[in-house]
Short mmCIF file of C-alpha atoms and ligand atoms in Angstrom, two decimals:
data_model
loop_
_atom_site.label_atom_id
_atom_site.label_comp_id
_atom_site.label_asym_id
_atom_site.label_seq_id
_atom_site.Cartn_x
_atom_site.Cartn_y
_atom_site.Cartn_z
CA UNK E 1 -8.40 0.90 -15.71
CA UNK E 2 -10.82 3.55 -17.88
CA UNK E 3 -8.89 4.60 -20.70
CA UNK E 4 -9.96 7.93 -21.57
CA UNK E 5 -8.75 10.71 -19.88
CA UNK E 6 -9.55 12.59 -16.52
CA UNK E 7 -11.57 16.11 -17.68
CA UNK E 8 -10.02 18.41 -16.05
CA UNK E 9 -12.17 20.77 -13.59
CA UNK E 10 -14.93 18.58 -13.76
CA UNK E 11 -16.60 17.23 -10.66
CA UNK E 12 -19.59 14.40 -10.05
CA UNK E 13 -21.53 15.15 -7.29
CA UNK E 14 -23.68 12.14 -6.16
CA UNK E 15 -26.43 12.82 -3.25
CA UNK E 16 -30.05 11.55 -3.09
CA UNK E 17 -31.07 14.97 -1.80
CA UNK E 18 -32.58 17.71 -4.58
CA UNK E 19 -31.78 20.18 -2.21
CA UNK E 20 -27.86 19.88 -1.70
CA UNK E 21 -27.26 19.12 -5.51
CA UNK E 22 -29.08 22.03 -6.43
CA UNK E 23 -27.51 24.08 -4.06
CA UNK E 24 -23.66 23.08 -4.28
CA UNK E 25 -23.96 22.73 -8.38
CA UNK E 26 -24.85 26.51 -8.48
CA UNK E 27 -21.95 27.44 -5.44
CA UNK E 28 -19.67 25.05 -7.60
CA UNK E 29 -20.36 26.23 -11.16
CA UNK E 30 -20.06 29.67 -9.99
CA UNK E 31 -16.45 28.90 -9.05
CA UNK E 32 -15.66 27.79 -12.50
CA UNK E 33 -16.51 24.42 -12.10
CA UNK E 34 -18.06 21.97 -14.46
CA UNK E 35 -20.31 20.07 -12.44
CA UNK E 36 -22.82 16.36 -13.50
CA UNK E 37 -25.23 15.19 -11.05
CA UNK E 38 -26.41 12.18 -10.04
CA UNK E 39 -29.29 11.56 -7.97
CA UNK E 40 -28.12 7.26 -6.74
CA UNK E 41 -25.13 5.60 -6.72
CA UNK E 42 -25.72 3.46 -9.93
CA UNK E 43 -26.63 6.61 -12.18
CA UNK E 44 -23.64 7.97 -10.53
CA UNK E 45 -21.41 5.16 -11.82
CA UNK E 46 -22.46 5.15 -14.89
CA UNK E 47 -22.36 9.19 -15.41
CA UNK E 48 -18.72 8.42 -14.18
CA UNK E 49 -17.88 6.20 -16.91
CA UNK E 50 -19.81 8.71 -19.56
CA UNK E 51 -17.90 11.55 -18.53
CA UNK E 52 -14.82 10.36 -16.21
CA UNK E 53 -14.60 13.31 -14.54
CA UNK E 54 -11.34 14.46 -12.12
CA UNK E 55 -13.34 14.51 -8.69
CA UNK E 56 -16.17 12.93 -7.56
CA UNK E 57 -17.87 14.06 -4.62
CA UNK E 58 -20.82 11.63 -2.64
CA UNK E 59 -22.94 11.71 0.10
CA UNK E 60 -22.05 8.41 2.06
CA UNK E 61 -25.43 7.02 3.03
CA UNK E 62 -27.76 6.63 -0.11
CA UNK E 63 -30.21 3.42 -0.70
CA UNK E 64 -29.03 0.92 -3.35
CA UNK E 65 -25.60 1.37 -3.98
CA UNK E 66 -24.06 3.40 -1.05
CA UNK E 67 -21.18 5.98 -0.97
CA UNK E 68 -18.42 3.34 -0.02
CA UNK E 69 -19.60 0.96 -2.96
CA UNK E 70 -19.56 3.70 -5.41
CA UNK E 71 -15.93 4.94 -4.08
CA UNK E 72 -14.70 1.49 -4.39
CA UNK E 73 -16.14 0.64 -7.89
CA UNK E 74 -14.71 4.28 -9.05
CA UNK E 75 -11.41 3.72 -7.08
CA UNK E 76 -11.31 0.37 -9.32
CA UNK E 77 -12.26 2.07 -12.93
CA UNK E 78 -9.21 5.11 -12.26
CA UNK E 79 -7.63 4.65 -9.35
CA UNK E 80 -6.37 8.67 -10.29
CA UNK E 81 -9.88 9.97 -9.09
CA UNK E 82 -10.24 11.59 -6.02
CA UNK E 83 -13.53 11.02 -3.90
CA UNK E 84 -14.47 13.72 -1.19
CA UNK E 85 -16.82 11.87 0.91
CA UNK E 86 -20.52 13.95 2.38
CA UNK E 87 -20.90 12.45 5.81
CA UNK E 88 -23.33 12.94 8.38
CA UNK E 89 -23.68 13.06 12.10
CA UNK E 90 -23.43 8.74 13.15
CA UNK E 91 -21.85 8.10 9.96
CA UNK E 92 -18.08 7.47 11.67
CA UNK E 93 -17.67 3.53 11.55
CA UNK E 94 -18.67 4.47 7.52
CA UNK E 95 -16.31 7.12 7.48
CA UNK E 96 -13.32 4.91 8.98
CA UNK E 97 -14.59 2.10 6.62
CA UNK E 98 -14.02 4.72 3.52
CA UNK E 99 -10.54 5.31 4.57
CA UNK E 100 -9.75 1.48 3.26
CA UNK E 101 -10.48 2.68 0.10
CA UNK E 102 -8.68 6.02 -0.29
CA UNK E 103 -10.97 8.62 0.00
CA UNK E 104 -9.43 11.59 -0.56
CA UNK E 105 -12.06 13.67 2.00
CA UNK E 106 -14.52 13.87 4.26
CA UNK E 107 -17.09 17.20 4.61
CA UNK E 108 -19.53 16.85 7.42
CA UNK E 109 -23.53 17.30 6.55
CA UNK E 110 -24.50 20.80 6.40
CA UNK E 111 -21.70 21.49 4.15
CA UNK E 112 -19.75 24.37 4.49
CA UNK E 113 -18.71 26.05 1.51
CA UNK E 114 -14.94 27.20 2.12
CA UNK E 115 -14.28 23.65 3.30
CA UNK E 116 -15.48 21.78 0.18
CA UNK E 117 -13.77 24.50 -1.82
CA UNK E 118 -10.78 23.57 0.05
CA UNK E 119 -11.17 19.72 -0.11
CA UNK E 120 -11.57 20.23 -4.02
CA UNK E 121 -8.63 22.51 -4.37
CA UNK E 122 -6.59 19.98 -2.53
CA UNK E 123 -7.90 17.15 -4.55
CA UNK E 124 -6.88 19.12 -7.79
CA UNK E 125 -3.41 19.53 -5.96
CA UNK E 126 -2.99 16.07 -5.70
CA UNK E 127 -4.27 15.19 -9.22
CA UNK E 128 -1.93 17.39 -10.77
CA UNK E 129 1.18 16.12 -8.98
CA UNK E 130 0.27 12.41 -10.07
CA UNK E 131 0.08 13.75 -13.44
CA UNK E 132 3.33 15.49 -13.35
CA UNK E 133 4.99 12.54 -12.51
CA UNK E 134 3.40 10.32 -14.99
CA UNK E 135 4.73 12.96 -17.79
CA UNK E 136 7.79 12.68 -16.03
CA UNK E 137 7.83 8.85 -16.47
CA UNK E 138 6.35 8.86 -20.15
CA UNK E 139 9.66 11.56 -20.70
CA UNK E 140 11.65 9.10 -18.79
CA UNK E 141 10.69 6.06 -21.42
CA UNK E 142 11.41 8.22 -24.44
CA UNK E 143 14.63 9.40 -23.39
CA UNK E 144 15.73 5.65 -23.03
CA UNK E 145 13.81 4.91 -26.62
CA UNK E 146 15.60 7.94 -27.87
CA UNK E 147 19.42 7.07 -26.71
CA UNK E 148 20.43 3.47 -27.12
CA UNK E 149 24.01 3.86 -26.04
CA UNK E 150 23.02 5.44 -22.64
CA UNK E 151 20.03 2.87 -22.09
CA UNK E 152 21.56 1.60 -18.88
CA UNK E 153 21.58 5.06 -17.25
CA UNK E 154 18.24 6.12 -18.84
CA UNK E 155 17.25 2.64 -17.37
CA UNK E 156 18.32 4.05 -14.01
CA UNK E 157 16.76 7.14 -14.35
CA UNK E 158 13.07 5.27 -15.42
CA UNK E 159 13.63 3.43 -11.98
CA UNK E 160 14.22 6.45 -9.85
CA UNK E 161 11.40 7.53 -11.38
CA UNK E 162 9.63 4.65 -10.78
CA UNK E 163 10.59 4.91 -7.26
CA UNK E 164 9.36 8.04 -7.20
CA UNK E 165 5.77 7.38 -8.52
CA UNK E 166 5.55 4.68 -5.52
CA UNK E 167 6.67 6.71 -3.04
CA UNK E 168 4.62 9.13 -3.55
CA UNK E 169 1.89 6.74 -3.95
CA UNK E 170 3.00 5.34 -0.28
CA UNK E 171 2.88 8.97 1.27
CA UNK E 172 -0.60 9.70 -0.05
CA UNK E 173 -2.16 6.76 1.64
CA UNK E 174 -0.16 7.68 4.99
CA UNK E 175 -1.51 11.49 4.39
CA UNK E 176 -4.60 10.23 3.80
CA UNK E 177 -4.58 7.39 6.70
CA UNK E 178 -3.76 10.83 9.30
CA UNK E 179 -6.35 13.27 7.25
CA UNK E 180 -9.00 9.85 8.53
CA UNK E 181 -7.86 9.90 11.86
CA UNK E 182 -8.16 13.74 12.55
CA UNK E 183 -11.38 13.55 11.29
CA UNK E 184 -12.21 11.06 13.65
CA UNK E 185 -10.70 12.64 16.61
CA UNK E 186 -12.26 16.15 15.83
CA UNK E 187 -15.75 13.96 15.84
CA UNK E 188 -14.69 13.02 18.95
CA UNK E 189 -13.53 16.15 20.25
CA UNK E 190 -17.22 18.09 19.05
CA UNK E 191 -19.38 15.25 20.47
CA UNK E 192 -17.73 14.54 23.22
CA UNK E 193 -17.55 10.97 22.34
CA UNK E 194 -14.77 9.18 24.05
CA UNK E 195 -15.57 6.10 21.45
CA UNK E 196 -14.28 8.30 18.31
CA UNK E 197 -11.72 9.57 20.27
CA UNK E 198 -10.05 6.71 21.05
CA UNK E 199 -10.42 5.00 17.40
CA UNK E 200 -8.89 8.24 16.01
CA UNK E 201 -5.91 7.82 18.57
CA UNK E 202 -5.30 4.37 17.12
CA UNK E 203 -5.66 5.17 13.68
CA UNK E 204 -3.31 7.96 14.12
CA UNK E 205 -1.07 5.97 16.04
CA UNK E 206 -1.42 3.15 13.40
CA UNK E 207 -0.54 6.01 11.07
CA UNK E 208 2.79 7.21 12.47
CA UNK E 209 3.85 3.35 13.24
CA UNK E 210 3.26 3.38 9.56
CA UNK E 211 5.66 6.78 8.22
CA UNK E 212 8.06 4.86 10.56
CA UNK E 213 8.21 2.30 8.93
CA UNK E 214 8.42 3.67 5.37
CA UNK E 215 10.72 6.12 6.52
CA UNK E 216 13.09 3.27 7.63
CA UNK E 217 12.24 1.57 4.15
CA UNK E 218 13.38 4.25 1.87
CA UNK E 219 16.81 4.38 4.22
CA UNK E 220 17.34 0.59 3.59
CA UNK E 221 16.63 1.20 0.29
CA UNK E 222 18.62 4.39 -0.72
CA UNK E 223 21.53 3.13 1.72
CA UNK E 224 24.92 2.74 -0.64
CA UNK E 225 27.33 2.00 2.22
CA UNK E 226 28.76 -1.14 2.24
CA UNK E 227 26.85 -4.59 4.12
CA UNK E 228 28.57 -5.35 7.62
CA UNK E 229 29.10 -9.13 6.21
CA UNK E 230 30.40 -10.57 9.57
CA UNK E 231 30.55 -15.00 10.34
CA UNK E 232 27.30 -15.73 12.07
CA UNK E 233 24.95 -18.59 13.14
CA UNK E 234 22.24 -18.70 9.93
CA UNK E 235 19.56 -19.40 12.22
CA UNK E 236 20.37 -16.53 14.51
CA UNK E 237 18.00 -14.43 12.23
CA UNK E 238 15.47 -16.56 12.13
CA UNK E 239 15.20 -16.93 15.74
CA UNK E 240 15.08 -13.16 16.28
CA UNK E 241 11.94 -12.84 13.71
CA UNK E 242 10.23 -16.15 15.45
CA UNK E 243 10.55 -13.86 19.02
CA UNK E 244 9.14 -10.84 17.30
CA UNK E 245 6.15 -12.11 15.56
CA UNK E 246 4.97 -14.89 17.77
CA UNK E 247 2.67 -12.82 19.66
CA UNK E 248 1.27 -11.58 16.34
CA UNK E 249 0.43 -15.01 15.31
CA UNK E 250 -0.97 -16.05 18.21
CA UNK E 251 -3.39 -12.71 17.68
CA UNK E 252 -4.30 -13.51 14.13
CA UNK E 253 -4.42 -17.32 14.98
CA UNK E 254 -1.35 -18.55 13.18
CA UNK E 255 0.70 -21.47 13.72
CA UNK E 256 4.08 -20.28 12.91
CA UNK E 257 6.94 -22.51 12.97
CA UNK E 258 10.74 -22.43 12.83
CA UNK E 259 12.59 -25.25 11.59
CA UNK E 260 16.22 -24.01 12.09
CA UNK E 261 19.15 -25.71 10.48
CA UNK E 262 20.97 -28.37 12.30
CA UNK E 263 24.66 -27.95 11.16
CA UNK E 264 26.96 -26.01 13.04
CA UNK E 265 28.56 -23.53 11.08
CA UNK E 266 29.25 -19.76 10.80
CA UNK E 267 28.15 -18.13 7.52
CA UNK E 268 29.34 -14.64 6.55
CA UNK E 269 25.99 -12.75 6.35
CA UNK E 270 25.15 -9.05 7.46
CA UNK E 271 22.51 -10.58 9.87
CA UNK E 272 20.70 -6.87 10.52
CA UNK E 273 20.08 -6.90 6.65
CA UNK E 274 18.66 -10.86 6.46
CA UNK E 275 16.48 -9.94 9.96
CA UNK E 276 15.12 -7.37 8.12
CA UNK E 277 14.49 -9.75 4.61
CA UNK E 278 12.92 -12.60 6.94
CA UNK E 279 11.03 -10.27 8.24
CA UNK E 280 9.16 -8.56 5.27
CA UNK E 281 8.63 -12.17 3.97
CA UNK E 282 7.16 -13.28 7.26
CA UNK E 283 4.84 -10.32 7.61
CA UNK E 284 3.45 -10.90 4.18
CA UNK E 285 2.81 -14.27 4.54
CA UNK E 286 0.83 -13.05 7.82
CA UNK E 287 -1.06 -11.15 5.65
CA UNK E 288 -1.78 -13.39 3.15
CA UNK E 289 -4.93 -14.83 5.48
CA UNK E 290 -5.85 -11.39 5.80
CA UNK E 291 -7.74 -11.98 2.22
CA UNK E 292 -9.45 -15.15 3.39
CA UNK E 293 -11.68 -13.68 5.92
CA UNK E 294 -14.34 -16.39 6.84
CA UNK E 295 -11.73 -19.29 5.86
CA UNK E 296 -11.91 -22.17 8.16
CA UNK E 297 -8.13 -23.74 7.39
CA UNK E 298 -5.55 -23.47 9.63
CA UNK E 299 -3.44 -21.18 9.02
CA UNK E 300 0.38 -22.24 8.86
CA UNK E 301 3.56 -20.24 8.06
CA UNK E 302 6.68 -22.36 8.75
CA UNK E 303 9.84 -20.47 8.29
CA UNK E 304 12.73 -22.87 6.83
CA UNK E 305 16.87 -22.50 7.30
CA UNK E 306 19.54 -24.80 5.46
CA UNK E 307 22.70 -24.98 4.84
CA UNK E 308 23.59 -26.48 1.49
CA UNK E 309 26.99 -27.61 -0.49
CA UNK E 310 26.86 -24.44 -1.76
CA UNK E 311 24.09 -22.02 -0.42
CA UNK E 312 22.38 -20.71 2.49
CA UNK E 313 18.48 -20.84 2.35
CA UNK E 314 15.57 -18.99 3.53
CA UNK E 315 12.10 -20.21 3.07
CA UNK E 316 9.08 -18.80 4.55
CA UNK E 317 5.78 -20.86 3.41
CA UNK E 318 2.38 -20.13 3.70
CA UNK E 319 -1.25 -21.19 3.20
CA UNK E 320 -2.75 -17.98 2.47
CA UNK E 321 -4.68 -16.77 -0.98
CA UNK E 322 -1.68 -16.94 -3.18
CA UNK E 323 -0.46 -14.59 -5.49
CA UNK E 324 -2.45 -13.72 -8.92
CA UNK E 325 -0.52 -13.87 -12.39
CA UNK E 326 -0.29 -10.35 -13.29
CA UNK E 327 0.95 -9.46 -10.18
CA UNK E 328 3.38 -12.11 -9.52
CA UNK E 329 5.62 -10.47 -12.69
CA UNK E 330 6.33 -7.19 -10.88
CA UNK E 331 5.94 -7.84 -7.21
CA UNK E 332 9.87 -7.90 -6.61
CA UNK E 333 10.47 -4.92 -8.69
CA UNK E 334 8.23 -2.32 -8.32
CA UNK E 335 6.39 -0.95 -5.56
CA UNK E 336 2.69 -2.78 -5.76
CA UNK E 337 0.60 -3.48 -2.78
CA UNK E 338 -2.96 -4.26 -2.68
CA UNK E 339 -2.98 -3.83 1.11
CA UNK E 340 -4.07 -0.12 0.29
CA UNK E 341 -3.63 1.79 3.34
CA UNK E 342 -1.67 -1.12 4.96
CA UNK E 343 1.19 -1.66 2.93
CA UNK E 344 3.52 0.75 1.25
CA UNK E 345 4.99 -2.14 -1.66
CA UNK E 346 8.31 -1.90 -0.70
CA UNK E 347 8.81 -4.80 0.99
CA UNK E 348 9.51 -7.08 -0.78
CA UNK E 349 11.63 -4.70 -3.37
CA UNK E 350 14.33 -3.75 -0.68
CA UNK E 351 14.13 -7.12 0.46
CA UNK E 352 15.45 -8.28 -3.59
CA UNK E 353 18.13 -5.33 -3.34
CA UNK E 354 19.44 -6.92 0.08
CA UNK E 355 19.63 -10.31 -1.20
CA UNK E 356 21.29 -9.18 -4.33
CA UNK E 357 24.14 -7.66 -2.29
CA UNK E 358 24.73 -10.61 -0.65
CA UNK E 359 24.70 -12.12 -4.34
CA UNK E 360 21.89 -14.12 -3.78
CA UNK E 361 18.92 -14.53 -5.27
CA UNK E 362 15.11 -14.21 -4.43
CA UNK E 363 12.42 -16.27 -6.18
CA UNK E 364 8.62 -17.83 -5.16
CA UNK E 365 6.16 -19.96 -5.97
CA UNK E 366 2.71 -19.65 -5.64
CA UNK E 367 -0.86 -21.09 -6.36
CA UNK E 368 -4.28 -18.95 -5.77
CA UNK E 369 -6.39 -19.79 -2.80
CA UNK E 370 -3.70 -22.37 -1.93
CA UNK E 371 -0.67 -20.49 -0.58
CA UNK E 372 3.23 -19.13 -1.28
CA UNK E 373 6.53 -20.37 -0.67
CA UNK E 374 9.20 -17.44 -1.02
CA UNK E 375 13.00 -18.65 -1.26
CA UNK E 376 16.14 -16.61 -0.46
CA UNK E 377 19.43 -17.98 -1.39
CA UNK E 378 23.07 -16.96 -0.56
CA UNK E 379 26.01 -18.26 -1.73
CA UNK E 380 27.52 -19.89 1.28
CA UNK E 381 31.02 -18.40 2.40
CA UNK E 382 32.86 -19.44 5.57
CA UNK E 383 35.51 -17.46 5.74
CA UNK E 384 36.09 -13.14 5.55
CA UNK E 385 38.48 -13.89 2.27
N1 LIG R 1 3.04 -14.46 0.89
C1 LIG R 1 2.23 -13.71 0.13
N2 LIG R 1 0.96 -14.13 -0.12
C2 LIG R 1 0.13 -13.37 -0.88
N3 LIG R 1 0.47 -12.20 -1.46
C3 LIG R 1 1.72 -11.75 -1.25
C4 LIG R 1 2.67 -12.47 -0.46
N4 LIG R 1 3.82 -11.77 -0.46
C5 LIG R 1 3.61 -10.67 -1.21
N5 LIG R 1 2.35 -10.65 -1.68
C6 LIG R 1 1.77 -9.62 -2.57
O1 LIG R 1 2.80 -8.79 -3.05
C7 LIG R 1 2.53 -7.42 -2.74
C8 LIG R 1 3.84 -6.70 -2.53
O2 LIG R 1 4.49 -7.14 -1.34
P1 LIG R 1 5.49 -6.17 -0.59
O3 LIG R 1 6.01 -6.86 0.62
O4 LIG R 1 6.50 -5.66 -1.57
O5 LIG R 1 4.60 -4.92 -0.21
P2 LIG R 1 3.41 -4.84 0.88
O6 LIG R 1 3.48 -6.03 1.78
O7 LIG R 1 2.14 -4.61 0.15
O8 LIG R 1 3.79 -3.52 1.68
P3 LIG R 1 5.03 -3.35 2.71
O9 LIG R 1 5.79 -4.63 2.73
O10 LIG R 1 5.84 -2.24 2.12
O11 LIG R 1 4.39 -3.00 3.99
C9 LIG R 1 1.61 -7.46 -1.54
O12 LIG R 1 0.81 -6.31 -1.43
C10 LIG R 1 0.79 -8.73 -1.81
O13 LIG R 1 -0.27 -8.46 -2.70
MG1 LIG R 2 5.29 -6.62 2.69
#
């Protein structure tokens, strides 16, 4: 990530025509913005390292490196910076593919005035929120530096706050997602093009499947009442997730295979909870191939139940692109996805606080480019007592 800090008020505006930089510097800087321009994509970037200012607006079409490049290589440098995008009339499938990488915006070619000023005043919105809460967290940390005998409840508060940061994080890439896919459907609606129109319905639809989701996340998560621990079949779980997700593999071309456990015996588990656990792990290691597009292997997840002397087990295994080092530390505590507008990072985090309560424990192993194996124990009881 750059290290210096955002400038505040200061916007890049990158567009290969002399005409609109000349035009929306002088309409910008007579709002009381400081404005840089860049003429290409590459002077752009490196003006954007120079001067890392808080916005950067581009047109999305430009020879050598092109809008969706430069938003992705900026996106990478300070994630923080917000990108209003300049589209034009048959730019949409570039549009769409910008959304992937968190644009903030889009403003349609000619640009009208009150709506950049509006998708800039936004963008500052957003920026200053993100900020807040990172003085909130930096507060947070010296509180608990400051008071050593109340570190465990400072430690609580740094994780709400922690929560917080993610959340928000999650909500801004579902905002964002639904900003995309109005802009698509008004496309549609002013061309009359029944193409856009229907690719905005699914994004938004993809959108709201997606708030659902969360939604139902931060309930699992937040929820203090008490498991419904009741004596069940441990493969009963299992089975449930193998009916729900076989159709999925069989889209995405994944052999996915349940190898239940052969002894008969009722476990006390709260078998919503472990549906739910199975579940996230299952969908990630879907996922996993996601990364490997062009891959010829055959893609396997085989999803593992046992009973042990003393345990319960879960496995789900996969052959997907493994997990890297630095994220493999805070994966199962802190909300990190590099799914972008497809994941949210809770997953697997409500999936450690469900295990927990069954005093279990969750652990993996994993090897780049080769695959995962994620393990869920429980401590095996037979009886309610
Ligand atoms: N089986 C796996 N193979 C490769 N990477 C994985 C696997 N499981 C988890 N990860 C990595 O860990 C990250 C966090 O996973 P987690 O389930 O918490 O969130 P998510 O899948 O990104 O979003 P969500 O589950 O909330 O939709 C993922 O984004 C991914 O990078
Ligand atoms: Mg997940």
């Amino acid at each position: 990530m750059n290290s210096k800090a955002i400038k505040n008020n200061t916007i890049l505006l990158v567009d290969d025509e002399e005409g609109i930089r000349k035009v929306l510097k002088i309409t910008l800087e007579a709002s009381g913005h400081h404005v840089f321009l860049s003429p290409d994509g590459e002077s752009g970037l490196n003006t954007f390292i120079q001067e890392n200012p808080e916005i950067v607006i581009t047109d999305i079409k430009m020879p050598g490196i092109d809008g969706i490049e430069l938003l992705k290589r900026i996106k990478n440098l300070n994630p923080e910076t917000e990108v209003i995008m300049i589209t034009g009339h048959g730019d949409m499938d570039l549009a769409v593919k910008s959304l992937k990488y968190e644009a903030a915006d889009f403003i349609t070619k000619p640009i009208d005035i009150v709506d950049l000023e509006s998708a800039i005043k936004k963008a500052q919105d957003r920026i200053s929120i993100t900020q807040n809460i990172s003085r909130y967290m930096d507060d947070l940390e010296n509180l608990v530096e400051e008071k050593d005998k109340k570190i465990n409840e400072s430690q609580q508060l740094v994780t709400i706050g922690q929560t917080i940061a993610g959340m928000s994080h999650a909500i801004k890439n579902i905002a964002g997602g639904l900003k995309g896919s109005t802009f698509v459907l008004e496309q549609g609606i002013d061309q009359e093009n029944r193409e856009y129109l229907k690719q905005g319905w699914e994004m938004m639809k993809g959108n709201i499947d997606k708030i659902t989701k969360l939604s139902l996340d931060l309930l699992n998560y937040a929820k203090t009442t008490k498991l419904d621990f009741k004596l069940e079949n441990p493969n009963t779980p299992a089975r449930e997730i193998v009916q729900l997700m076989t159709h999925r593999a069989k889209e995405k071309n994944i052999v996915f295979k349940l190898t239940p456990c052969k002894r008969k015996k009722l476990v006390l588990i709260d078998c919503e909870a472990i549906h739910n656990c199975i579940l996230n792990l299952v969908t990630n290691a879907f996922d996993s191939f996601d990364e490997l597009l062009g891959s010829t292997r055959n893609k396997t997840v085989n999803l593992l139940v046992k009973i042990e002397s003393n345990h319960i087990e879960y496995s789900v295994q996969d052959n997907g692109c493994g997990i890297n080092d630095t994220l493999a530390i805070s994966i199962l505590n802190d909300f990190i996805t590099t799914k972008g507008m497809n994941g949210t990072g809770f997953g697997l985090m409500t999936t450690k606080k469900i295990i927990q309560e069954h005093n279990g424990t969750i652990n993996f192993i994993t090897e780049m480019g080769k695959g995962s194996r994620f393990v869920i124990k429980i401590p095996l009881k037979t009886t309610r007592d």
